PDB file of C-alpha atoms and ligand atoms in Angstrom:
ATOM      1  CA  MET A  13     151.474-223.164 163.013  1.00 94.00           C
ATOM      2  CA  ARG A  14     155.206-223.640 163.165  1.00 98.00           C
ATOM      3  CA  ARG A  15     156.496-225.130 159.653  1.00 98.00           C
ATOM      4  CA  VAL A  16     159.350-227.278 159.664  1.00 98.00           C
ATOM      5  CA  ILE A  17     161.519-228.667 156.626  1.00 98.00           C
ATOM      6  CA  THR A  18     164.012-231.176 156.030  1.00 98.00           C
ATOM      7  CA  TYR A  19     166.032-232.725 153.106  1.00 98.00           C
ATOM      8  CA  GLY A  20     167.148-236.117 152.045  1.00 97.00           C
ATOM      9  CA  THR A  21     167.371-239.334 150.202  1.00 97.00           C
ATOM     10  CA  PHE A  22     165.899-241.564 152.781  1.00 97.00           C
ATOM     11  CA  ASP A  23     166.831-244.524 150.954  1.00 96.00           C
ATOM     12  CA  LEU A  24     166.470-247.989 152.855  1.00 95.00           C
ATOM     13  CA  LEU A  25     164.213-246.093 155.371  1.00 96.00           C
ATOM     14  CA  HIS A  26     165.690-247.002 158.745  1.00 96.00           C
ATOM     15  CA  TYR A  27     165.149-246.053 162.482  1.00 96.00           C
ATOM     16  CA  GLY A  28     167.998-243.372 162.058  1.00 97.00           C
ATOM     17  CA  HIS A  29     165.828-241.796 159.466  1.00 97.00           C
ATOM     18  CA  ILE A  30     162.626-242.111 161.606  1.00 98.00           C
ATOM     19  CA  GLN A  31     164.504-240.670 164.968  1.00 98.00           C
ATOM     20  CA  LEU A  32     165.529-237.489 162.758  1.00 98.00           C
ATOM     21  CA  LEU A  33     161.849-237.161 161.387  1.00 98.00           C
ATOM     22  CA  LYS A  34     160.385-237.682 164.952  1.00 98.00           C
ATOM     23  CA  ARG A  35     162.734-234.791 166.226  1.00 98.00           C
ATOM     24  CA  ALA A  36     162.208-232.486 163.479  1.00 98.00           C
ATOM     25  CA  LYS A  37     158.369-232.837 163.845  1.00 98.00           C
ATOM     26  CA  ALA A  38     158.782-232.074 167.639  1.00 98.00           C
ATOM     27  CA  LEU A  39     160.182-228.728 166.715  1.00 98.00           C
ATOM     28  CA  GLY A  40     157.021-227.248 165.328  1.00 98.00           C
ATOM     29  CA  ASP A  41     153.414-228.444 164.030  1.00 98.00           C
ATOM     30  CA  TYR A  42     153.870-229.490 160.322  1.00 98.00           C
ATOM     31  CA  LEU A  43     156.935-231.139 158.783  1.00 98.00           C
ATOM     32  CA  ILE A  44     157.643-231.020 155.169  1.00 99.00           C
ATOM     33  CA  VAL A  45     160.147-233.598 153.619  1.00 99.00           C
ATOM     34  CA  ALA A  46     162.077-232.572 150.593  1.00 98.00           C
ATOM     35  CA  LEU A  47     163.042-235.778 149.057  1.00 98.00           C
ATOM     36  CA  SER A  48     165.886-235.762 146.620  1.00 98.00           C
ATOM     37  CA  ALA A  49     164.762-237.045 143.322  1.00 98.00           C
ATOM     38  CA  ASP A  50     166.461-239.716 141.499  1.00 98.00           C
ATOM     39  CA  GLU A  51     168.060-237.231 139.115  1.00 98.00           C
ATOM     40  CA  PHE A  52     169.459-235.307 142.200  1.00 98.00           C
ATOM     41  CA  ASN A  53     170.773-238.290 143.563  1.00 97.00           C
ATOM     42  CA  ALA A  54     172.931-238.816 140.698  1.00 96.00           C
ATOM     43  CA  LEU A  55     174.509-235.166 141.392  1.00 94.00           C
ATOM     44  CA  LYS A  56     174.847-236.303 145.089  1.00 90.00           C
ATOM     45  CA  GLY A  57     176.740-239.090 143.767  1.00 93.00           C
ATOM     46  CA  LYS A  58     174.024-241.416 145.096  1.00 91.00           C
ATOM     47  CA  LYS A  59     172.239-244.272 143.695  1.00 94.00           C
ATOM     48  CA  ALA A  60     169.046-245.026 145.738  1.00 95.00           C
ATOM     49  CA  TYR A  61     167.780-248.751 145.829  1.00 94.00           C
ATOM     50  CA  PHE A  62     164.114-247.228 145.935  1.00 97.00           C
ATOM     51  CA  SER A  63     162.675-244.947 143.193  1.00 98.00           C
ATOM     52  CA  TYR A  64     161.526-241.743 144.325  1.00 98.00           C
ATOM     53  CA  ALA A  65     157.888-242.803 143.949  1.00 98.00           C
ATOM     54  CA  ASP A  66     158.633-245.557 146.445  1.00 98.00           C
ATOM     55  CA  ARG A  67     160.576-243.477 148.764  1.00 98.00           C
ATOM     56  CA  LYS A  68     157.886-240.833 148.780  1.00 98.00           C
ATOM     57  CA  ARG A  69     155.327-243.316 149.415  1.00 98.00           C
ATOM     58  CA  MET A  70     156.989-244.502 152.486  1.00 98.00           C
ATOM     59  CA  LEU A  71     157.676-241.136 153.899  1.00 98.00           C
ATOM     60  CA  GLU A  72     154.220-240.340 153.609  1.00 98.00           C
ATOM     61  CA  ALA A  73     153.053-243.137 155.586  1.00 98.00           C
ATOM     62  CA  ILE A  74     155.199-241.817 158.572  1.00 98.00           C
ATOM     63  CA  ARG A  75     153.033-240.073 161.364  1.00 98.00           C
ATOM     64  CA  TYR A  76     155.539-237.093 161.560  1.00 98.00           C
ATOM     65  CA  VAL A  77     155.631-236.415 157.999  1.00 98.00           C
ATOM     66  CA  ASP A  78     152.867-233.733 156.771  1.00 98.00           C
ATOM     67  CA  MET A  79     154.163-233.242 153.281  1.00 98.00           C
ATOM     68  CA  VAL A  80     156.631-234.734 150.732  1.00 98.00           C
ATOM     69  CA  ILE A  81     158.127-232.495 147.997  1.00 98.00           C
ATOM     70  CA  PRO A  82     160.795-233.204 145.426  1.00 98.00           C
ATOM     71  CA  GLU A  83     164.524-231.944 146.004  1.00 98.00           C
ATOM     72  CA  GLU A  84     165.909-231.437 142.769  1.00 98.00           C
ATOM     73  CA  ASN A  85     168.991-229.209 143.028  1.00 97.00           C
ATOM     74  CA  TRP A  86     171.061-227.539 145.858  1.00 94.00           C
ATOM     75  CA  GLU A  87     169.673-224.343 145.293  1.00 94.00           C
ATOM     76  CA  GLN A  88     165.957-224.506 146.021  1.00 97.00           C
ATOM     77  CA  LYS A  89     166.323-224.424 149.818  1.00 97.00           C
ATOM     78  CA  PRO A  90     165.942-220.692 150.212  1.00 97.00           C
ATOM     79  CA  LEU A  91     162.820-220.873 147.779  1.00 97.00           C
ATOM     80  CA  ASP A  92     161.399-223.698 149.508  1.00 98.00           C
ATOM     81  CA  ILE A  93     161.644-221.519 152.828  1.00 98.00           C
ATOM     82  CA  GLU A  94     159.507-218.695 151.305  1.00 97.00           C
ATOM     83  CA  ARG A  95     157.373-220.772 149.436  1.00 98.00           C
ATOM     84  CA  PHE A  96     156.180-223.047 152.332  1.00 98.00           C
ATOM     85  CA  ASN A  97     156.697-220.181 154.778  1.00 98.00           C
ATOM     86  CA  ILE A  98     159.109-221.908 157.097  1.00 98.00           C
ATOM     87  CA  ASP A  99     160.100-221.381 160.439  1.00 98.00           C
ATOM     88  CA  VAL A 100     162.744-224.024 161.120  1.00 98.00           C
ATOM     89  CA  PHE A 101     165.317-225.733 158.666  1.00 98.00           C
ATOM     90  CA  VAL A 102     166.483-229.205 160.078  1.00 98.00           C
ATOM     91  CA  MET A 103     169.419-231.557 159.052  1.00 98.00           C
ATOM     92  CA  GLY A 104     171.381-234.177 160.774  1.00 97.00           C
ATOM     93  CA  ASP A 105     174.589-232.873 162.021  1.00 97.00           C
ATOM     94  CA  ASP A 106     176.616-234.538 159.390  1.00 95.00           C
ATOM     95  CA  TRP A 107     175.606-231.348 157.474  1.00 96.00           C
ATOM     96  CA  GLN A 108     176.410-229.147 160.410  1.00 97.00           C
ATOM     97  CA  GLY A 109     177.117-225.425 159.340  1.00 96.00           C
ATOM     98  CA  GLU A 110     176.867-226.434 155.742  1.00 96.00           C
ATOM     99  CA  PHE A 111     173.504-224.315 155.018  1.00 96.00           C
ATOM    100  CA  ASP A 112     174.075-221.369 157.556  1.00 95.00           C
ATOM    101  CA  GLU A 113     174.809-218.907 155.240  1.00 92.00           C
ATOM    102  CA  LEU A 114     172.591-220.182 152.524  1.00 93.00           C
ATOM    103  CA  LEU A 115     169.826-219.569 154.867  1.00 94.00           C
ATOM    104  CA  ASP A 116     171.067-216.813 157.034  1.00 92.00           C
ATOM    105  CA  GLY A 117     168.344-214.817 158.608  1.00 93.00           C
ATOM    106  CA  LYS A 118     165.451-216.857 156.385  1.00 95.00           C
ATOM    107  CA  CYS A 119     164.546-219.281 159.468  1.00 97.00           C
ATOM    108  CA  GLU A 120     165.936-220.977 162.318  1.00 97.00           C
ATOM    109  CA  VAL A 121     168.666-223.695 161.161  1.00 97.00           C
ATOM    110  CA  VAL A 122     168.953-226.884 163.386  1.00 98.00           C
ATOM    111  CA  TYR A 123     171.123-229.667 163.128  1.00 98.00           C
ATOM    112  CA  LEU A 124     170.324-232.865 164.856  1.00 98.00           C
ATOM    113  CA  SER A 125     172.418-235.550 166.164  1.00 97.00           C
ATOM    114  CA  ARG A 126     172.460-238.648 163.795  1.00 96.00           C
ATOM    115  CA  THR A 127     171.690-241.785 164.920  1.00 95.00           C
ATOM    116  CA  PRO A 128     175.475-243.058 165.202  1.00 93.00           C
ATOM    117  CA  GLU A 129     175.276-246.927 164.475  1.00 91.00           C
ATOM    118  CA  ILE A 130     173.002-247.338 161.462  1.00 94.00           C
ATOM    119  CA  SER A 131     173.414-245.723 157.682  1.00 92.00           C
ATOM    120  CA  THR A 132     171.961-246.822 154.607  1.00 91.00           C
ATOM    121  CA  THR A 133     175.504-247.532 153.384  1.00 90.00           C
ATOM    122  CA  GLN A 134     176.297-249.760 156.440  1.00 92.00           C
ATOM    123  CA  ILE A 135     172.883-251.869 155.452  1.00 93.00           C
ATOM    124  CA  LYS A 136     174.099-252.503 151.955  1.00 91.00           C
ATOM    125  CA  ARG A 137     177.518-253.242 153.309  1.00 93.00           C
ATOM    126  CA  ASP A 138     176.248-255.736 155.875  1.00 94.00           C
ATOM    127  CA  LEU A 139     173.752-257.506 153.434  1.00 93.00           C
ATOM    128  CA  ASN A 140     176.780-257.812 150.792  1.00 94.00           C
ATOM    129  CA  SER A 141     179.025-259.594 153.152  1.00 89.00           C
TER     130      SER A 141
HETATM  131  N1  LIG B 227     170.310-239.397 159.312  1.00 59.96           N
HETATM  132  C1  LIG B 227     170.335-239.536 160.846  1.00 59.96           C
HETATM  133  N2  LIG B 227     171.098-240.658 161.260  1.00 59.96           N
HETATM  134  C2  LIG B 227     171.341-241.680 160.625  1.00 59.96           C
HETATM  135  C3  LIG B 227     171.348-241.523 159.090  1.00 59.96           C
HETATM  136  C4  LIG B 227     170.804-240.433 158.521  1.00 59.96           C
HETATM  137  O1  LIG B 227     169.951-238.719 161.688  1.00 59.96           O
HETATM  138  N3  LIG B 227     171.770-242.918 161.207  1.00 59.96           N
HETATM  139  C5  LIG B 227     169.496-238.076 159.034  1.00 59.96           C
HETATM  140  C6  LIG B 227     170.796-237.232 158.016  1.00 59.96           C
HETATM  141  O2  LIG B 227     171.587-236.707 158.607  1.00 59.96           O
HETATM  142  C7  LIG B 227     169.817-236.697 157.359  1.00 59.96           C
HETATM  143  C8  LIG B 227     168.404-237.518 157.051  1.00 59.96           C
HETATM  144  O3  LIG B 227     168.619-238.412 157.982  1.00 59.96           O
HETATM  145  O4  LIG B 227     169.581-235.120 158.010  1.00 59.96           O
HETATM  146  C9  LIG B 227     168.343-237.986 155.433  1.00 59.96           C
HETATM  147  O5  LIG B 227     169.601-238.863 155.570  1.00 59.96           O
HETATM  148  P1  LIG B 227     170.235-238.978 154.076  1.00 59.96           P
HETATM  149  O6  LIG B 227     168.916-239.909 153.255  1.00 59.96           O
HETATM  150  O7  LIG B 227     171.411-239.923 153.990  1.00 59.96           O
HETATM  151  O8  LIG B 227     170.479-237.560 153.290  1.00 59.96           O
HETATM  152  P2  LIG B 227     171.404-237.193 152.578  1.00 59.96           P
HETATM  153  O9  LIG B 227     172.023-237.728 151.553  1.00 59.96           O
HETATM  154  O10 LIG B 227     172.447-236.489 153.758  1.00 59.96           O
HETATM  155  O11 LIG B 227     170.890-235.651 151.836  1.00 59.96           O
HETATM  156  O12 LIG B 227     170.231-231.194 150.509  1.00 59.96           O
HETATM  157  C10 LIG B 227     170.610-232.064 151.787  1.00 59.96           C
HETATM  158  C11 LIG B 227     170.567-233.516 151.220  1.00 59.96           C
HETATM  159  O13 LIG B 227     169.617-234.002 150.426  1.00 59.96           O
HETATM  160  C12 LIG B 227     170.621-234.258 152.527  1.00 59.96           C
END
């Protein structure tokens, strides 16, 4: 059982997120999503439109997602890798290289290409224009 993990806010869920989750799941058999808690989003300088509970509910409805856990800080990644016996850590390539050192030797680290034309920020901008 190859276990995959990925992290993110996943606010205003869109097909870029779905594409990432689909490709992440294809790298193994079980996909855990560490979903940024509202408090952690504040640390990231983000304010999600949907609450953690609502974002979690939406992710849990996606066929590629097997488990959703809270992401509460930057430091938990190596602990999560241990705790959930993770084989593959996956992020979009806007994070290219960011976690190589932190996870060195702990698991495979894979950066997948982002879906270029869509983002939560773009959606908000378009809706406000
Ligand atoms: N993503 C993507 N294509 C898009 C938008 C997002 O592939 N058009 C990917 C991102 O690269 C990321 C995931 O979807 O891997 C979630 O995106 P965000 O919710 O924006 O996550 P982020 O705020 O980057 O949080 O500790 C890591 C952070 O929590 C990542």
